[in-house]
Coordinates of C-alpha atoms in Angstrom, one line a residue:
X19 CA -7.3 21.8 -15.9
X20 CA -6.6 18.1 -15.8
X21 CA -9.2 16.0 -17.2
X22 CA -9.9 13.5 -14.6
X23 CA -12.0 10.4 -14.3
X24 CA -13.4 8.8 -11.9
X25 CA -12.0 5.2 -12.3
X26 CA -15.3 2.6 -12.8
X27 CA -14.6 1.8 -9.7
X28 CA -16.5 4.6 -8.3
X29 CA -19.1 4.5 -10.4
X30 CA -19.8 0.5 -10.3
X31 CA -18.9 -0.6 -7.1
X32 CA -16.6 -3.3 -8.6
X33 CA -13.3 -2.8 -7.9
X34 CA -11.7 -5.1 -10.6
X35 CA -11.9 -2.7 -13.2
X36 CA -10.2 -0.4 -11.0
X37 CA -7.2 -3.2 -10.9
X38 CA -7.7 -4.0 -14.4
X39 CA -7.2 0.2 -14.8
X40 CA -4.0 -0.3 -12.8
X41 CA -2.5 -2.9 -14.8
X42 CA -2.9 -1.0 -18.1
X43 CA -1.2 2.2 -17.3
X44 CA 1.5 -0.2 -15.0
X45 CA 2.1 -1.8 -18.6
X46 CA 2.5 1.0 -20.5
X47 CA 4.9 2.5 -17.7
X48 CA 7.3 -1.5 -18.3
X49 CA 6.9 -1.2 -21.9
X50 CA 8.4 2.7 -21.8
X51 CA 5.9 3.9 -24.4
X52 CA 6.9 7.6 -23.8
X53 CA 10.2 6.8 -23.7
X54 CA 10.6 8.6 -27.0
X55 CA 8.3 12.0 -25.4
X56 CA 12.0 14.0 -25.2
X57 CA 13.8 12.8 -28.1
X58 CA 10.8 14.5 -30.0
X59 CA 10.6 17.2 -28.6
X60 CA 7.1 17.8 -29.3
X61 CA 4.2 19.6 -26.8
X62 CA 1.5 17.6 -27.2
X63 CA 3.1 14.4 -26.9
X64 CA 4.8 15.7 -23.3
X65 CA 1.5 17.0 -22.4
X66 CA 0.3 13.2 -23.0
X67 CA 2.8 11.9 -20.8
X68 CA 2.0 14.2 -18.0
X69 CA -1.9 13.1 -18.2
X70 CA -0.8 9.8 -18.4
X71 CA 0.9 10.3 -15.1
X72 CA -1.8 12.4 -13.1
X73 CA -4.4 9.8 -14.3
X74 CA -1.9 6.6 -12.9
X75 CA -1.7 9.0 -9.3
X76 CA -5.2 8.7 -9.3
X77 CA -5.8 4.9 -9.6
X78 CA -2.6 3.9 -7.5
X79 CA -3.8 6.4 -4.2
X80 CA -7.4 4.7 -4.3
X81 CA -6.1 1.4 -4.5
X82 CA -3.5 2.7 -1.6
X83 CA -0.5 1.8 -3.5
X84 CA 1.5 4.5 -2.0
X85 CA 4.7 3.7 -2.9
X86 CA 4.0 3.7 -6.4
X87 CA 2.4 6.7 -6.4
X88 CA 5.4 8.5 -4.8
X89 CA 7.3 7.4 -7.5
X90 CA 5.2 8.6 -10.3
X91 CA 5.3 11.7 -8.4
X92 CA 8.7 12.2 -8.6
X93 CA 9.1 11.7 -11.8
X94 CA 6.2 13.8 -12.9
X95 CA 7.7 16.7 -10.5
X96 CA 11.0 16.6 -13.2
X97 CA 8.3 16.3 -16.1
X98 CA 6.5 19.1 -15.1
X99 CA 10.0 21.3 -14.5
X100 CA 11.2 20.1 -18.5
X101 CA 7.4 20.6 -19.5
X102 CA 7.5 24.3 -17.8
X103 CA 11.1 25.3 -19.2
X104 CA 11.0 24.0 -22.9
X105 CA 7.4 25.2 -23.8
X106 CA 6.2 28.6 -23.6
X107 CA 2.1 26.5 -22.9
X108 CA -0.8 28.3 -21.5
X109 CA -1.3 25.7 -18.8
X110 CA 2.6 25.4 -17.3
X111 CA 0.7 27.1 -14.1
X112 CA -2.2 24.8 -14.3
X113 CA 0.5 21.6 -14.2
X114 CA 2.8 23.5 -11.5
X115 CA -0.5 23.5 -9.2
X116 CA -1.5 20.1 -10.3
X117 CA 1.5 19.0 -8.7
X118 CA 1.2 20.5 -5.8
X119 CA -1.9 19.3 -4.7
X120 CA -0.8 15.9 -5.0
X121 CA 2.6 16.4 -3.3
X122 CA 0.0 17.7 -0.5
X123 CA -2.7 15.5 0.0
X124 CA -0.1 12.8 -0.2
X125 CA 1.8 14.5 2.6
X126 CA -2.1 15.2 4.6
X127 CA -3.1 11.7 4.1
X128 CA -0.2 10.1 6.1
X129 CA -1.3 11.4 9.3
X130 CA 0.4 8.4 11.3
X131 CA 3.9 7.4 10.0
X132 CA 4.0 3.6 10.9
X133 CA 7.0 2.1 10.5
X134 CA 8.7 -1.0 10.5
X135 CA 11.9 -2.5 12.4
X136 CA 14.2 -1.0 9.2
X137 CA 12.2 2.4 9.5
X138 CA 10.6 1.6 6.2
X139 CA 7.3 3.1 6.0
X140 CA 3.9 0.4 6.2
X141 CA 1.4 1.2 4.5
X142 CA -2.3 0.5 6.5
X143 CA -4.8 -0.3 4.3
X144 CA -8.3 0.6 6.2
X145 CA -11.1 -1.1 3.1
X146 CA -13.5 -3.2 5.0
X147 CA -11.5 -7.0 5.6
X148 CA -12.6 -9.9 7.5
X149 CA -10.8 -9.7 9.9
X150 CA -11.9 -6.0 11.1
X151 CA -15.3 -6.5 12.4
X152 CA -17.3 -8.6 15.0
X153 CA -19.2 -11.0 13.4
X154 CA -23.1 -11.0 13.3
X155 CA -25.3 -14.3 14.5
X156 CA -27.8 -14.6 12.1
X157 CA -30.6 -14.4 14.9
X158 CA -29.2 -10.5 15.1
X159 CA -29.3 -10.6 11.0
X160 CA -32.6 -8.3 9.8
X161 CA -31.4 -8.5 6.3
X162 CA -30.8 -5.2 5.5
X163 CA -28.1 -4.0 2.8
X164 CA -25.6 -1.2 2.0
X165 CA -26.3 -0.8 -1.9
X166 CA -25.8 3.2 -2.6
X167 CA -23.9 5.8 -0.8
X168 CA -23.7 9.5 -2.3
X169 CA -20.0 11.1 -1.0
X170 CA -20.7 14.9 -1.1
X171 CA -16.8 16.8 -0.8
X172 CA -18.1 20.5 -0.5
X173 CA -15.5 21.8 2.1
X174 CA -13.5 24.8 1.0
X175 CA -10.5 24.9 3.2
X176 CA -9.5 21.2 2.7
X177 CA -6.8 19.7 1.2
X178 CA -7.6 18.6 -2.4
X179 CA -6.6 16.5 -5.7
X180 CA -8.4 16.7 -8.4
X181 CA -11.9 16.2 -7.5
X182 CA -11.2 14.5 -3.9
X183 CA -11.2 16.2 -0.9
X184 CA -8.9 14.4 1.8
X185 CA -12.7 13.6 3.8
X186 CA -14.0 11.9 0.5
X187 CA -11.2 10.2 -0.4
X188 CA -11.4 8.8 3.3
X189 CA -14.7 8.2 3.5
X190 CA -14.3 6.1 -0.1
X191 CA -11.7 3.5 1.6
X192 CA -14.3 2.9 3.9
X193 CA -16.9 1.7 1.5
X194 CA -14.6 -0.4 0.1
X195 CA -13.9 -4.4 0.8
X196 CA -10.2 -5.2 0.9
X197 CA -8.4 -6.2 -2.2
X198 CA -7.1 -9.9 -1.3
X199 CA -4.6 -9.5 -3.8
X200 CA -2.8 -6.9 -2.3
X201 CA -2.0 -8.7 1.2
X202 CA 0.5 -9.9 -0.7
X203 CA 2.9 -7.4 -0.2
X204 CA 5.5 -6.7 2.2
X205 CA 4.9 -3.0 3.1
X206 CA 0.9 -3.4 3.0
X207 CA -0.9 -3.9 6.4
X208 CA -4.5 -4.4 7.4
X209 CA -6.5 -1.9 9.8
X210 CA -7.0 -4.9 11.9
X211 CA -5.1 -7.5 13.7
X212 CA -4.6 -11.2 12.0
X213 CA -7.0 -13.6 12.3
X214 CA -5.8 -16.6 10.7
X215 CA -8.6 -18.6 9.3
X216 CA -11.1 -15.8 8.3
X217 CA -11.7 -14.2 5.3
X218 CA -14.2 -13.0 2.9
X219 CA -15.2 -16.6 1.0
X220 CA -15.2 -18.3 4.4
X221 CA -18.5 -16.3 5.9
X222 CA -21.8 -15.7 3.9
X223 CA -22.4 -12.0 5.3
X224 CA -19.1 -11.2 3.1
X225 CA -20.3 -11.9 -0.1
X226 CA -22.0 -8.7 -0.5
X227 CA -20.8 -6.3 -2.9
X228 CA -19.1 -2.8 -2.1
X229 CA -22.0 -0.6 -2.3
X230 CA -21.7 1.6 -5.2
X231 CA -20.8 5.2 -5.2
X232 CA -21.2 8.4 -6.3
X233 CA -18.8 11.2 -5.6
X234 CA -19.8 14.8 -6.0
X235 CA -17.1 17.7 -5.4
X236 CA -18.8 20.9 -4.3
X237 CA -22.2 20.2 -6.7
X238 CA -24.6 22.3 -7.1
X239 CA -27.6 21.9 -5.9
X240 CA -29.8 20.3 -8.5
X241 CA -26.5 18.6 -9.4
X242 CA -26.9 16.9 -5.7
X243 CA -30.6 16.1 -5.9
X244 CA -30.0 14.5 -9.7
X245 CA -27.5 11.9 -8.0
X246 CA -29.3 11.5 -4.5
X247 CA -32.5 10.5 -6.6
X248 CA -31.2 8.2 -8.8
X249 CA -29.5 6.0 -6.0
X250 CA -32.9 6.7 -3.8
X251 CA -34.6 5.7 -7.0
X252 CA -32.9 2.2 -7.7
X253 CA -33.1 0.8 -3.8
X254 CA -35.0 -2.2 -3.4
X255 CA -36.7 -3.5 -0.7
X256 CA -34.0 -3.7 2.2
X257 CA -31.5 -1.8 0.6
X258 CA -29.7 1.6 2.4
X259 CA -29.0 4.2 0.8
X260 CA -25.6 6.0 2.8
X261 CA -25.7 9.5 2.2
X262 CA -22.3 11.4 3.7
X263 CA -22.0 15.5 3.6
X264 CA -18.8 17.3 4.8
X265 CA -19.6 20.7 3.7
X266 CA -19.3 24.3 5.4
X267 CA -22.2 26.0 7.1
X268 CA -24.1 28.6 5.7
X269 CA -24.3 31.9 7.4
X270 CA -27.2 34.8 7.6
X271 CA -30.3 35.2 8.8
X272 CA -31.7 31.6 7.9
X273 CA -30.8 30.8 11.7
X274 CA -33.6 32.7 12.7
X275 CA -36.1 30.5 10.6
X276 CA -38.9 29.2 13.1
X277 CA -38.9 25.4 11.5
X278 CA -35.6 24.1 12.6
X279 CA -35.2 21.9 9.8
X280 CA -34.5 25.4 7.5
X281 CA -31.9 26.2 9.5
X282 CA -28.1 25.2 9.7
X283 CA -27.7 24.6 5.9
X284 CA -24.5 23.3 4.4
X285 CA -22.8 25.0 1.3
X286 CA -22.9 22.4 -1.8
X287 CA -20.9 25.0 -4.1
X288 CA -20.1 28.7 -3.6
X289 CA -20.6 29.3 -7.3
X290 CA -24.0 31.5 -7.1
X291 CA -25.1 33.2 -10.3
X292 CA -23.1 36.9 -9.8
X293 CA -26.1 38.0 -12.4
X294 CA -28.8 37.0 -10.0
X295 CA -26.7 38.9 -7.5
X296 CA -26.5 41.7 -9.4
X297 CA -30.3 41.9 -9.9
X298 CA -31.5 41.1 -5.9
X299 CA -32.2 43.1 -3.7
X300 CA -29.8 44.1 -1.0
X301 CA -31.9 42.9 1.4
X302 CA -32.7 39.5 -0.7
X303 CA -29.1 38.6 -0.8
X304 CA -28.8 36.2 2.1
X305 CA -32.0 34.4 0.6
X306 CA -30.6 34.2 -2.7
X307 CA -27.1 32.4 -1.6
X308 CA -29.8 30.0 0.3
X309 CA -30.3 28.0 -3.1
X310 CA -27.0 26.3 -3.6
X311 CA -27.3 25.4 -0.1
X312 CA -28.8 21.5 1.6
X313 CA -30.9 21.8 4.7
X314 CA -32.4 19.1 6.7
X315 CA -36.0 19.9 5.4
X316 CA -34.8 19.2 1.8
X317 CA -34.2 16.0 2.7
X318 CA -37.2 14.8 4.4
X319 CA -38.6 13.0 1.5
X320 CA -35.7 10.5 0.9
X321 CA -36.7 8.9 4.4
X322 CA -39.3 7.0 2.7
X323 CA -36.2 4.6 2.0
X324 CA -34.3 3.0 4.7
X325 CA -30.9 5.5 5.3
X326 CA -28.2 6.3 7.1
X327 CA -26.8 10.3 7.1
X328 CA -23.5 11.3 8.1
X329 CA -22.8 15.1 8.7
X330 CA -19.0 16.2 9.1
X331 CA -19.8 20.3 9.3
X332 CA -20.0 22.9 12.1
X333 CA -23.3 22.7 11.4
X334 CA -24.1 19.1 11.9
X335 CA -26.5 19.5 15.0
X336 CA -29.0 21.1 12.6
X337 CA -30.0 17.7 11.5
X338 CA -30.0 16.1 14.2
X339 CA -34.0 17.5 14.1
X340 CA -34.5 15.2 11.7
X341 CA -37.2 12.5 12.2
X342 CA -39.2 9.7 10.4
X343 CA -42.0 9.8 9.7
X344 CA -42.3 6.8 7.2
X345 CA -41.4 3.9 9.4
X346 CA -38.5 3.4 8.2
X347 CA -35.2 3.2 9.6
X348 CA -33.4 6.6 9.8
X349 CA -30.0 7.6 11.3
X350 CA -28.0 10.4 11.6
X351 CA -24.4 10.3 12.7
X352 CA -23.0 14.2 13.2
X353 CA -19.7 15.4 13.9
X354 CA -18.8 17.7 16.5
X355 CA -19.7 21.7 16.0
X356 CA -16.7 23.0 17.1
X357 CA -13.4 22.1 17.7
X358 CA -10.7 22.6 20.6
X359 CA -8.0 25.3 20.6
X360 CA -5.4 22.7 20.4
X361 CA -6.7 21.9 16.5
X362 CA -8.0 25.1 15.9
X363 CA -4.3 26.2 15.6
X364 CA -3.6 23.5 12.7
X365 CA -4.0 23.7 9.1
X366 CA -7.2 22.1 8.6
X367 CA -6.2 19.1 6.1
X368 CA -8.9 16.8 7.1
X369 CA -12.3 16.1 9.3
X370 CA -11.0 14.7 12.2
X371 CA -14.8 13.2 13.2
X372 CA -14.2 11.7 9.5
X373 CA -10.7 10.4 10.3
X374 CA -12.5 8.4 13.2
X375 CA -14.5 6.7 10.5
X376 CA -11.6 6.0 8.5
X377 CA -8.8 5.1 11.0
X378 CA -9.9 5.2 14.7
X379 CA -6.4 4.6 15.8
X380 CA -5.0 6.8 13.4
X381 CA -6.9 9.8 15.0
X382 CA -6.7 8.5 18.4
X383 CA -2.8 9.1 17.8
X384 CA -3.7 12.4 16.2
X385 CA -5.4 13.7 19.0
X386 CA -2.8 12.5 21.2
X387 CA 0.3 14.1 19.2
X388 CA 1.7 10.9 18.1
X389 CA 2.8 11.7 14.3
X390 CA 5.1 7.9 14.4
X391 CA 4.3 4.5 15.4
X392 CA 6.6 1.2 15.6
X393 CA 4.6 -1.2 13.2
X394 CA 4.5 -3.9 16.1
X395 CA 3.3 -1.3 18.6
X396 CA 0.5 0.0 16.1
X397 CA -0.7 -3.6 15.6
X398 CA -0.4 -4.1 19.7
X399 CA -3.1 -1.0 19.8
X400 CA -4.9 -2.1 16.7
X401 CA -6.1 -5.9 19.1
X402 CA -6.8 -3.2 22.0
X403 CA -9.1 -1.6 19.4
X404 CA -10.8 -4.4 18.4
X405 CA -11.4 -5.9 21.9
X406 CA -13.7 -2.0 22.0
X407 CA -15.6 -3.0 18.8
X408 CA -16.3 -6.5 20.4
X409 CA -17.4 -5.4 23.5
X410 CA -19.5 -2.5 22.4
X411 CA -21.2 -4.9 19.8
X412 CA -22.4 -7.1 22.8
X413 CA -23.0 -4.2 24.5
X414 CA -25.4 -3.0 21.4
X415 CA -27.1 -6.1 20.0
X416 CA -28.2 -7.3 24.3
X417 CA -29.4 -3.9 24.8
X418 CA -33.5 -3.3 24.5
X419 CA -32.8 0.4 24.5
X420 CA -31.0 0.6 21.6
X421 CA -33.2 2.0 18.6
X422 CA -34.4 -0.4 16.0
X423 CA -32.6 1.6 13.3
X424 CA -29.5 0.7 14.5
X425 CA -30.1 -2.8 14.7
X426 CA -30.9 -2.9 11.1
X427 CA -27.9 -1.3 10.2
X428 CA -26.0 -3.2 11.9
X429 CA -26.9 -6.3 9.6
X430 CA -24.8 -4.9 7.0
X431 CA -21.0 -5.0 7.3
X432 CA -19.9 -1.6 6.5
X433 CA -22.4 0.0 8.5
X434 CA -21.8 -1.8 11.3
X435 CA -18.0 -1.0 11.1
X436 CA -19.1 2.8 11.1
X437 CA -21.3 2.6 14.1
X438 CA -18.9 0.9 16.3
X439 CA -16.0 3.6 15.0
X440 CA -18.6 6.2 16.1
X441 CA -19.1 5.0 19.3
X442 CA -15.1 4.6 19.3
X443 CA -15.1 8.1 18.4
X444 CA -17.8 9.0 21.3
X445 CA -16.0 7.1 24.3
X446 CA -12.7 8.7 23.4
X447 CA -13.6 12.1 23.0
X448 CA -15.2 12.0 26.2
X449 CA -12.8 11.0 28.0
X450 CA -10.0 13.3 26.4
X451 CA -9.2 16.7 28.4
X452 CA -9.5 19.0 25.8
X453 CA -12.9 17.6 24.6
X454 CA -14.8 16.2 27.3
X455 CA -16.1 19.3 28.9
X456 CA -17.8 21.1 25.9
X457 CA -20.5 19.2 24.6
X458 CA -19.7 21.2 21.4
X459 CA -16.1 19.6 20.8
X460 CA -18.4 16.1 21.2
X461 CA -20.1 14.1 18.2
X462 CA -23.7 13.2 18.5
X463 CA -26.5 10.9 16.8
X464 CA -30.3 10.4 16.3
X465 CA -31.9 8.5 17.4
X466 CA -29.3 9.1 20.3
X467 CA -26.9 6.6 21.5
X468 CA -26.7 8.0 25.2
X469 CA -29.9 6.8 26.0
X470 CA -28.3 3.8 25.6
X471 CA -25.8 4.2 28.2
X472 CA -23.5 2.4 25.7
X473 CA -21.4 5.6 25.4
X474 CA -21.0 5.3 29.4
X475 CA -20.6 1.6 29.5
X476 CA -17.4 1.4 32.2
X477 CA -16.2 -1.4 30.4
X478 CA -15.6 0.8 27.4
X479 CA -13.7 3.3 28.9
X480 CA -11.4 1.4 30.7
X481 CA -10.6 0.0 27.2
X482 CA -9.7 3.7 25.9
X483 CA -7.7 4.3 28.8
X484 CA -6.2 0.5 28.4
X485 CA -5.1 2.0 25.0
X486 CA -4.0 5.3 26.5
X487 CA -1.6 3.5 28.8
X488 CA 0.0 1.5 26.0
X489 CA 0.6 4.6 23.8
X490 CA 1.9 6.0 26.7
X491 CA -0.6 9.1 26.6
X492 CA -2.3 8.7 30.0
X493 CA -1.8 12.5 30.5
X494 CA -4.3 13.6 27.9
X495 CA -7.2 11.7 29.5
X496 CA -6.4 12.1 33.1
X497 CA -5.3 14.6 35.3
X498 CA -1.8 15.0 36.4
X499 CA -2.3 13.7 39.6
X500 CA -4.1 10.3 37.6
X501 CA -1.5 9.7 35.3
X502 CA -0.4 5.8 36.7
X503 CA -1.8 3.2 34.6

């Protein structure tokens, strides 16, 4: 439908070709080089201009510059509306779809409207900065490195663009270091509190590179191993490989497998041969749908390599079974299983475990119904959340129960920003009413983290209730006779 591409970005880790992208198309926007598209009248030369504008969408919403995009979106909503009613084309549905899917993920991705003292809309940017993590002595440094992550998208009721899901698209701005240049501007805000004085060239640990990516939407499976090996393939010594999978969970009779690590599968692409189908038997057709499908076994031999596995599914606890068995360090962060009625009701748009990696505050307001923040009230909770990440690092690096894993990812920067986000993402969702008592509506990790204690740590709590009481939301974490801060 539309030819999409990936911007080098994605593919290299380096994000200046991505801005280098940006100022081409922004130049042939100033320079008007459609401008004669209409006079023409001709179909290929409109179906030009609206590629040129779905492929500018793309680069300005993973660079987060939101208000450009919105403006390319309304004028490609009147393109597609002349394109659709002076040309009789094959592909006027195709377009009419394309647009809205952008017009929705758009909408989906502003989950928290934070706005400043004129109502203008700000736009947070949550990329990795310097100022949005504790920082590491280098007697708690082991050396180890984020170099490859693999971003599987295989979710089938999410809101998507393109090839993006809302959860990868998410889960991309996370692996990414902020772009100094855009502080620049007015309406663009960091998901962290100013620290004057601190910035990427100022502290070694920052001169790492973003790690780089790959980005598979619904693969199938040999698809999935292809990529998965080649960034196992090219890790060097010290070197993690990130490997994140918010898919849906199979169903049939592979639950009743005896090794656990066969069971609890996630669906990598729903596009099973119909032939084969046709030729099983009936009784063969669970097992055949079972080979477009990842369980925990078929990844057993990647932990030869030092890794780090993120599950967002209703699944997830499935590989949790996972262990080591190489000596390397291994962990598994998993989302919860299920979900409370309260979200159940809501068009699903995107993981909220994921949206905890991605903007803790942002789903801590979900969660809490708060759709619209005053930009010097979200900043005012943004230090509260910080003060959690520096207290649970403490709490992590002084504790001799914490598994060595951890500790070695926590020498790298943008791991360390997911595990304290997890345990952010623990503490609250323990504490929340409609969460707390179903250890199904809870995340969970191996090696575990409530061995720990961390996840218990009083100090931590108070700080989500601390947070509560400034968002005015003590209700949903207390009972009604406990709402006084």
């Amino acid at each position: 439908m539309l030819p999409f591409c990936p911007t080098c970005s994605i593919r290299t880790s380096n994000t200046a070709y991505l801005m280098e992208t940006y100022a081409f198309y922004l130049a042939v926007r100033s320079r008007q080089y459609f401008a004669s598209v209409e006079a023409e009248d001709r179909s290929e030369l409109a179906l030009k201009k609206l590629r040129y504008h779905a492929r500018f969408i793309v680069v300005c919403l993973l660079l987060k510059k939101m208000k450009q995009a919105r403006d390319l979106i309304r004028e490609m909503s009147r393109l597609v509306d002349d394109y659709i009613r002076k040309y009789d084309s094959e592909d006027r549905l195709a377009w009419s779809m394309v647009l809205t899917e952008v017009k929705t993920f758009v909408e989906a991705d502003n989950v928290v409207n934070v706005v400043d003292v004129d109502s203008s809309s700000v736009m947070v940017s949550h990329r990795l900065s310097a100022y949005s993590l504790p920082l590491l002595e280098r007697s708690d440094d082991l050396g180890f490195t984020l170099a490859e992550a693999v971003i599987v998208g295989s979710n089938s009721s999410q809101v998507t663009f393109g090839e993006f899901t809302l959860d990868m698209y998410w889960m991309l701005q996370v692996l990414e270091r902020e772009i100094e240049e855009d502080l620049s501007y007015s309406n663009h805000r960091l998901d962290s509190s100013p620290a004057p004085g601190k910035s990427f060239n100022t502290v070694d640990e920052y001169y790492n590179e973003n790690p780089r990516k790959s980005l598979l939407y619904k693969p199938t499976f040999d698809q999935f191993l292809k990529y998965l090996y080649r960034s196992y393939e090219e890790l060097a010594p010290y070197r993690i490989l990130l490997l994140y999978l918010s898919a849906d969970a199979t169903q049939g009779a592979t639950q009743t497998r005896s090794d656990r690590t066969w069971c609890g599968g996630l669906v990598l692409n729903g596009g099973f041969g119909q032939n084969m189908r046709d030729l099983a038997e009936p009784s063969m057709t669970d097992a055949c749908a079972d080979v477009q499908c990842l369980y925990p076994g078929d990844l057993r031999l990647f932990f030869r390599k030092p890794i780090m596995l993120i599950v967002d599914s209703s699944s997830s606890d499935a590989f949790l079974n996972i262990e080591s068995q190489f000596g390397q360090p291994v962990a598994v962060l998993c989302s919860p299983v299920e979900m409370p009625k309260f979200l159940q009701g809501r068009p699903q748009r995107g993981s909220l475990f994921t949206l905890f990696l991605h903007c803790p505050l942002t789903a801590y307001c979900f969660i809490c119904n708060i759709s619209r923040l005053p930009l010097s009230l979200w900043d005012k909770c943004q230090a509260q959340v910080e003060k959690f990440y520096a207290e649970a690092s403490k709490l992590l690096l002084r504790s001799k129960l914490v598994d060595l894993s951890y500790r070695a990812f926590y020498s790298d920067m943008f791991l360390r920003v997911m595990i304290l986000r997890f345990l952010f993402c623990q503490c609250t969702l323990r504490m929340h009413r409609s969460f707390r008592d179903n250890p199904k509506y809870l995340p969970h990790s191996s090696p575990s983290f409530d061995d720990t204690e961390i996840p218990q740590h009083p100090g931590l709590l108070r700080l989500i209730t601390d947070l509560a009481c400034t968002l005015d939301v003590m209700s949903a974490f207390r009972d009604n006779d406990e709402t006084v801060c």
